[in-house]
Tab-separated table of C-alpha atoms in Angstrom:
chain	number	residue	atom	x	y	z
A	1	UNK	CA	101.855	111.085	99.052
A	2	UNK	CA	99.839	108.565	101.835
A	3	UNK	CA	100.143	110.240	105.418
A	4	UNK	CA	101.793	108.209	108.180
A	5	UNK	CA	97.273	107.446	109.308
A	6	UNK	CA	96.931	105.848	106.458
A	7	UNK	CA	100.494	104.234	106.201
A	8	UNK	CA	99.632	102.966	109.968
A	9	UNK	CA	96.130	101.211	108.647
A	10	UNK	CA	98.097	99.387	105.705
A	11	UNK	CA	100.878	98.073	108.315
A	12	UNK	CA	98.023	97.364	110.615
A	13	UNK	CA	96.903	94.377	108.201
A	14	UNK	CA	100.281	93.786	107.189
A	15	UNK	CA	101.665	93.142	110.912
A	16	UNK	CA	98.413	90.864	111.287
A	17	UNK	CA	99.508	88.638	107.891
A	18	UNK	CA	102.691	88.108	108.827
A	19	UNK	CA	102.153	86.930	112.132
A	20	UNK	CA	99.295	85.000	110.637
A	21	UNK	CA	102.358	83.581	108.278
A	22	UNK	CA	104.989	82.936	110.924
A	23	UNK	CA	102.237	80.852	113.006
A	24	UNK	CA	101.709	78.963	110.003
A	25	UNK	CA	105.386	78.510	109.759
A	26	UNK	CA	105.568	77.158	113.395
A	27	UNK	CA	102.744	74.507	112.770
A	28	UNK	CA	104.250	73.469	109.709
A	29	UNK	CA	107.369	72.027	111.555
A	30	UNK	CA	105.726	70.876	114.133
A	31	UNK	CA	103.143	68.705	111.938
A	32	UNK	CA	100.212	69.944	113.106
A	33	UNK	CA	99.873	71.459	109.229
A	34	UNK	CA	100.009	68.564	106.848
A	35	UNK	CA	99.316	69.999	103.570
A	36	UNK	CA	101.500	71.637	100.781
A	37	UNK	CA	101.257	75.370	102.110
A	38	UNK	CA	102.707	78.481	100.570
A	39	UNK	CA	103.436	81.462	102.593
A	40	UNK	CA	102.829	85.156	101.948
A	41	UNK	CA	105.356	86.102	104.335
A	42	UNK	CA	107.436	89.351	102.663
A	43	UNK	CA	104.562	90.323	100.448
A	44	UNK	CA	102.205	91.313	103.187
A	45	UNK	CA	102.429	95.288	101.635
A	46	UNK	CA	101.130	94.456	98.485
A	47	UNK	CA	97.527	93.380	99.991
A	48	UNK	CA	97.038	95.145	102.784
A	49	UNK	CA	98.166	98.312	100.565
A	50	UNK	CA	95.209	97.335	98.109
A	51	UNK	CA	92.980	96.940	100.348
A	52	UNK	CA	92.966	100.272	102.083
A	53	UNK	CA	93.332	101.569	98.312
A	54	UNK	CA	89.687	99.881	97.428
A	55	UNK	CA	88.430	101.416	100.945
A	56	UNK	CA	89.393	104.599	100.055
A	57	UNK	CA	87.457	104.436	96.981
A	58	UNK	CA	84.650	102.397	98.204
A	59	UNK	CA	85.213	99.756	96.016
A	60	UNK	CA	84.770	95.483	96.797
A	61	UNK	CA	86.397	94.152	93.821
A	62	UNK	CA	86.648	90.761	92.660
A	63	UNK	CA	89.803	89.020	93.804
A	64	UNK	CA	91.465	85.885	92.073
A	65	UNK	CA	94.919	84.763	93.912
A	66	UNK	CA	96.948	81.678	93.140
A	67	UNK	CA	99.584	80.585	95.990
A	68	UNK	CA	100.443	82.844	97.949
A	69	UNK	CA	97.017	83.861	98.991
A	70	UNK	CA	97.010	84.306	102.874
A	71	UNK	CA	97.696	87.355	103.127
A	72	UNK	CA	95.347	88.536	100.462
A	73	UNK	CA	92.746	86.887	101.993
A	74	UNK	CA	93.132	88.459	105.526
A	75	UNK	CA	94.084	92.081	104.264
A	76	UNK	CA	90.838	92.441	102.359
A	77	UNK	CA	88.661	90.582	105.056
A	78	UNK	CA	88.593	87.119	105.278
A	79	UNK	CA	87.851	85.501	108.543
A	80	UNK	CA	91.606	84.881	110.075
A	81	UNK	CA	89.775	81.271	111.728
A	82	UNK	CA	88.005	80.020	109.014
A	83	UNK	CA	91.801	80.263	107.446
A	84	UNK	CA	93.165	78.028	109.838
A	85	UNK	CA	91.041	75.347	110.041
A	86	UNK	CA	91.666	75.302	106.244
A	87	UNK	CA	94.781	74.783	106.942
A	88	UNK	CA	94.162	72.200	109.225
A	89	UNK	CA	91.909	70.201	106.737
A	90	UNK	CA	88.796	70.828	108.593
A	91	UNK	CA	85.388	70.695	106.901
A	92	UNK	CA	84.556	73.886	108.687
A	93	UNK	CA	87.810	75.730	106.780
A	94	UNK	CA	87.152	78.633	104.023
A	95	UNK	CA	86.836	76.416	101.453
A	96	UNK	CA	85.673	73.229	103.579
A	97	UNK	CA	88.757	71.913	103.887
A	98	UNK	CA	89.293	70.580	100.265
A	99	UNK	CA	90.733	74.080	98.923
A	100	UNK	CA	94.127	74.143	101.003
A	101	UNK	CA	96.436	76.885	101.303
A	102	UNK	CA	96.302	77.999	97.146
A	103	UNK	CA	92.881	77.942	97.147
A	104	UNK	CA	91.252	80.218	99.306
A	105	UNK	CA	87.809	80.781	98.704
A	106	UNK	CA	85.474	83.708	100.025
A	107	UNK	CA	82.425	84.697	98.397
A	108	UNK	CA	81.958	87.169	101.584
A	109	UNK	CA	84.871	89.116	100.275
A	110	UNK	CA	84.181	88.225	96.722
A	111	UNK	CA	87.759	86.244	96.707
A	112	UNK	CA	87.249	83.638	94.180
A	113	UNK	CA	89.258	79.923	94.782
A	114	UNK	CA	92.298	78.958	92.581
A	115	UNK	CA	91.791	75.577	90.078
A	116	UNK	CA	96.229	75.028	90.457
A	117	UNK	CA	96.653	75.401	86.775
A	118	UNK	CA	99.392	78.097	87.365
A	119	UNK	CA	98.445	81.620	86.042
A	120	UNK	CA	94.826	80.557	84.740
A	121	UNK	CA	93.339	82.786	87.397
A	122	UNK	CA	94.231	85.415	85.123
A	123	UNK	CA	92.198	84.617	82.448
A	124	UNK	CA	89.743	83.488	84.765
A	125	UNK	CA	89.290	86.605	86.356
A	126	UNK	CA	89.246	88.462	82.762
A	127	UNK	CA	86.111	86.633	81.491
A	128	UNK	CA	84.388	87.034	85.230
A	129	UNK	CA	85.374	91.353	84.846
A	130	UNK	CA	83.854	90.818	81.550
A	131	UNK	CA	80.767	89.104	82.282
A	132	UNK	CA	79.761	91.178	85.060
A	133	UNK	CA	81.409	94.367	84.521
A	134	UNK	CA	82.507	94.302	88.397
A	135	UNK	CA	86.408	95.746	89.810
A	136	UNK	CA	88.331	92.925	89.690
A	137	UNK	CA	91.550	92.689	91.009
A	138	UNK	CA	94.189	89.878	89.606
A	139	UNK	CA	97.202	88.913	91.649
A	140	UNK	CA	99.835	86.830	89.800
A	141	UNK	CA	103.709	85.769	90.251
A	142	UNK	CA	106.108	86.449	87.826
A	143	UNK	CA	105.847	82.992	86.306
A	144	UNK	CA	102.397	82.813	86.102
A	145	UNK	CA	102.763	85.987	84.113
A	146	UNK	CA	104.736	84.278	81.626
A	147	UNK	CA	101.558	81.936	80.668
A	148	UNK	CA	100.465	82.158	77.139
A	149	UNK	CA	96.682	82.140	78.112
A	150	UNK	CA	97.776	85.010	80.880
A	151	UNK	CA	99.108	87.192	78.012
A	152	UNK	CA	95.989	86.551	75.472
A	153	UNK	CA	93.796	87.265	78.892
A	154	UNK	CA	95.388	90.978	79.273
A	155	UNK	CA	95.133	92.010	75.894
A	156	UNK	CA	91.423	90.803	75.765
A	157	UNK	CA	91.060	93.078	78.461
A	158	UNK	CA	93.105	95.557	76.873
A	159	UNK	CA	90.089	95.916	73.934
A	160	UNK	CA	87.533	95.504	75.922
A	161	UNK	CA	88.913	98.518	78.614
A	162	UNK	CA	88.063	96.350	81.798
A	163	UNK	CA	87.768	98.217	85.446
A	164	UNK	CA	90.843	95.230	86.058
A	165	UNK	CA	94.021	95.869	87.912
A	166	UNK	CA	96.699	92.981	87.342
A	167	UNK	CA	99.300	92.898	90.174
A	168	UNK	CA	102.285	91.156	89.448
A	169	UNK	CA	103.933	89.903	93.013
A	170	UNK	CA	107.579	89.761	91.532
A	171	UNK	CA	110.282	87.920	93.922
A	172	UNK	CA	112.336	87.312	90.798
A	173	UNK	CA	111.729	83.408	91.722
A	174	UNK	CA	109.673	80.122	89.906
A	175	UNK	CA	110.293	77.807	92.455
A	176	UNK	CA	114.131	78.614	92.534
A	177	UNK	CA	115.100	79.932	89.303
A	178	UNK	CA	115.583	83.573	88.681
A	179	UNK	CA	114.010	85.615	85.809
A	180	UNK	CA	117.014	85.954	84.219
A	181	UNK	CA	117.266	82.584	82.999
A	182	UNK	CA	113.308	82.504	82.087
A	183	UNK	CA	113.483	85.828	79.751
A	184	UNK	CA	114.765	88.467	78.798
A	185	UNK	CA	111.700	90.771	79.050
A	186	UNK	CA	109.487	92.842	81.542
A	187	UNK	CA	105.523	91.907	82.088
A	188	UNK	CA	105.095	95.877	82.110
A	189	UNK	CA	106.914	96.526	78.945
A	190	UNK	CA	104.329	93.268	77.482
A	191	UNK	CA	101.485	95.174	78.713
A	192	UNK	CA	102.452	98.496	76.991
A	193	UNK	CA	102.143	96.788	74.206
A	194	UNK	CA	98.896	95.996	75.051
A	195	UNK	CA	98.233	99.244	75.501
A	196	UNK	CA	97.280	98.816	78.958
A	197	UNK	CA	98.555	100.941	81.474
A	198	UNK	CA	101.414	99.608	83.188
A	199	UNK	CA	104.422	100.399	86.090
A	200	UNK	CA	107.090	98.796	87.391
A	201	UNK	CA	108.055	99.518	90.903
A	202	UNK	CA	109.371	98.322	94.486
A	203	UNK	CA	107.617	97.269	96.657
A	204	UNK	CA	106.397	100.289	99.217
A	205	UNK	CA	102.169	101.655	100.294
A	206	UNK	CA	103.781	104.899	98.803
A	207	UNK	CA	104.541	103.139	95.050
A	208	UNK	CA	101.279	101.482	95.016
A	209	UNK	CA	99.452	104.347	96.402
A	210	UNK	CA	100.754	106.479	93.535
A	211	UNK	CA	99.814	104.641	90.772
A	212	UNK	CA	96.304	103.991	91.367
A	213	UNK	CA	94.649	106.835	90.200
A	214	UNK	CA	93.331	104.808	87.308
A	215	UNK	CA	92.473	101.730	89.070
A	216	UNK	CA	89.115	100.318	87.948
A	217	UNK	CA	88.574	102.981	85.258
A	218	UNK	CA	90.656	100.643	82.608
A	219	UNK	CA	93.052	98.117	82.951
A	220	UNK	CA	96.146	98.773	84.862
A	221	UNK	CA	99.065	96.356	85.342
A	222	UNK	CA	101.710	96.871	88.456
A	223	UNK	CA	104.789	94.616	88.785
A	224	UNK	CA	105.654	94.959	92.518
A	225	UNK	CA	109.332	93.712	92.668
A	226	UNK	CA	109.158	92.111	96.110
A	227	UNK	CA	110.652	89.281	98.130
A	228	UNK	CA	109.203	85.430	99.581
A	229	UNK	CA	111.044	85.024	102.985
A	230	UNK	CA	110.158	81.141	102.842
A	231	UNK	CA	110.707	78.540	100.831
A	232	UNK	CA	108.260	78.414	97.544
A	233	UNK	CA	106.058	75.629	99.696
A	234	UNK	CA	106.443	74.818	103.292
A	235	UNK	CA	108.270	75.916	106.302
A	236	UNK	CA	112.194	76.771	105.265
A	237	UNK	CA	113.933	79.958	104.029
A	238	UNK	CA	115.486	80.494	100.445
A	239	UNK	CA	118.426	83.164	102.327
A	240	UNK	CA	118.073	84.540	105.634
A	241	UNK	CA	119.591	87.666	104.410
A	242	UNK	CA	116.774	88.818	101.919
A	243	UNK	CA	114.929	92.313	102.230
A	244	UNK	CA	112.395	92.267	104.650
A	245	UNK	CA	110.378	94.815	103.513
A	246	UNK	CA	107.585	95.027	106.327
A	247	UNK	CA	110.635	95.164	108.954
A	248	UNK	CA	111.626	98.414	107.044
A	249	UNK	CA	108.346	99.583	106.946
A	250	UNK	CA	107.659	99.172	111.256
A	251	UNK	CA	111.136	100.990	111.805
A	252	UNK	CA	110.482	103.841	109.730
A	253	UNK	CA	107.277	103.963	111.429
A	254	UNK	CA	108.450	104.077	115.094
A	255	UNK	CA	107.148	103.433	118.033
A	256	UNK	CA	103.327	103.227	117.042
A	257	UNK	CA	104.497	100.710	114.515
A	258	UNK	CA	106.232	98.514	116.419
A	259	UNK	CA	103.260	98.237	119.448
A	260	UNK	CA	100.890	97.461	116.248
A	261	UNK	CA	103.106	94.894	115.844
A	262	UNK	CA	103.695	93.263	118.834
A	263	UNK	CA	99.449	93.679	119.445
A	264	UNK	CA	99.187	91.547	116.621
A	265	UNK	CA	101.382	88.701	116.930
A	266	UNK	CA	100.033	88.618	120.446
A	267	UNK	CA	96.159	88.084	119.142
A	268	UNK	CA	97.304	85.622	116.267
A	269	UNK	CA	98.937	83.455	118.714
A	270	UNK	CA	95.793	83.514	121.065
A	271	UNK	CA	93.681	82.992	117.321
A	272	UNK	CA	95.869	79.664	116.317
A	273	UNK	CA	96.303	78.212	119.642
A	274	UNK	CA	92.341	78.940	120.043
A	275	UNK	CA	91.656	76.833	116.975
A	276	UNK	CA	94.250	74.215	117.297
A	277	UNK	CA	92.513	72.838	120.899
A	278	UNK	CA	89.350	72.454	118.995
A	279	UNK	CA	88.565	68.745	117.425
């Protein structure tokens, strides 16, 4: 069990990614954001849960994200300015303006930039835990997971017993169509198989928090079933009616929650309007 302290760190960062997110959002329509952008909005939890994990046991891993990478970046560090001025396609962006929004780059917070081959930051991030022997963290969608070099990645690092955790950020969703017409399997059931150490659970701190005893001492895998609130690129939503999970998580909080929030929407409005009257 987390205590309600460390509950209100985790929704600290989280509050601070989705406002990040729902700037984004804001820009997007209006044109001032002209590249293909994916949001993290909905999947803020995972992250920011992850990161107060490693903090807790003093660990930096190495992170490799695909789309979907905001929010990873900012939970585990990443200068919040330097993140939109990538957006913005300025050479003085996190990845100088040529990495976009799925390629977020950081050696700072040893976050490691995405090629766009979908799911080959998997094996990617298998051969860099190998070589170096480092934590590594691995975040992947449910599609990616499905990638035949993904697969041969885990159990590579199944015989090898890597310190890797593979996170699996599951909104049931490639592009638009559900995992029921993909497969008829579970990525945790494939990585049993492996005989690598695997869970399946919703999306909550407490989940996460529960299974990570093992983290970095051999290879874990954790499909998070979670939800996208926006479209699979740009500014639009899939159903206004899906689970917003971080909403959940600021009401059961209360009051402290809710003026974490507000503080934070307020500074990432003052951060994107800062950075949007600069040339």
């Amino acid at each position: 069990m987390i205590n309600n302290k460390i509950r209100l760190k985790v929704l600290d960062k989280a509050t601070y990614c989705r406002a990040f997110e729902e700037e984004a959002f804001r820009n997007i329509k209006k044109k001032k954001i002209k590249i293909p952008v994916y949001l993290s909005a909905g999947q803020e939890l995972i992250p920011s849960t992850l990161s107060e994990i490693c903090k807790i046991k003093k660990v930096k891993p190495m992170l490799f994200g695909q789309h979907r990478c905001h929010s990873i970046y900012l939970a585990f560090g990443g200068n919040p300015a330097k993140l939109v001025r990538e957006l913005m396609s300025k050479n003085d962006g996190c990845t100088w303006g040529k990495g976009g929004s799925a390629s977020i780059h950081s050696t700072k917070i040893n976050m490691y930039g995405h090629d766009g081959l979908m799911g080959s930051n998997g094996p990617v991030g298998v051969g860099a835990c190998f070589a170096t022997g480092k934590p590594t963290i691995i975040f992947l969608g449910d599609a990616a997971a499905e990638e035949d070099y993904v697969l041969g990645a885990m159990g590579w690092a199944s015989k090898k017993k890597l310190p890797i955790v593979f996170i699996i950020e599951d909104n049931n969703l490639s592009i638009l169509t559900e995992k029921n017409v993909r497969r008829n399997w579970e990525i945790s059931d494939v990585a049993k198989s492996f005989k690598i150490e695997s869970y399946n659970i919703n999306d909550d701190p407490q989940n996460i928090f529960k299974v990570s005893n093992n983290f970095f001492k051999k290879p874990i895998l954790v499909n998070i079933n979670t939800n996208r609130l926006f479209w699979h690129a740009g500014a639009g939503q899939d159903d206004p009616k899906t689970l917003d999970r971080l909403k959940l998580e600021i009401e059961k909080l209360g009051t402290k929650a809710s003026l974490i929030n507000k503080k934070n929407k307020t500074k990432v409005n003052r951060l994107w309007q800062k950075q949007l009257e600069r040339p």
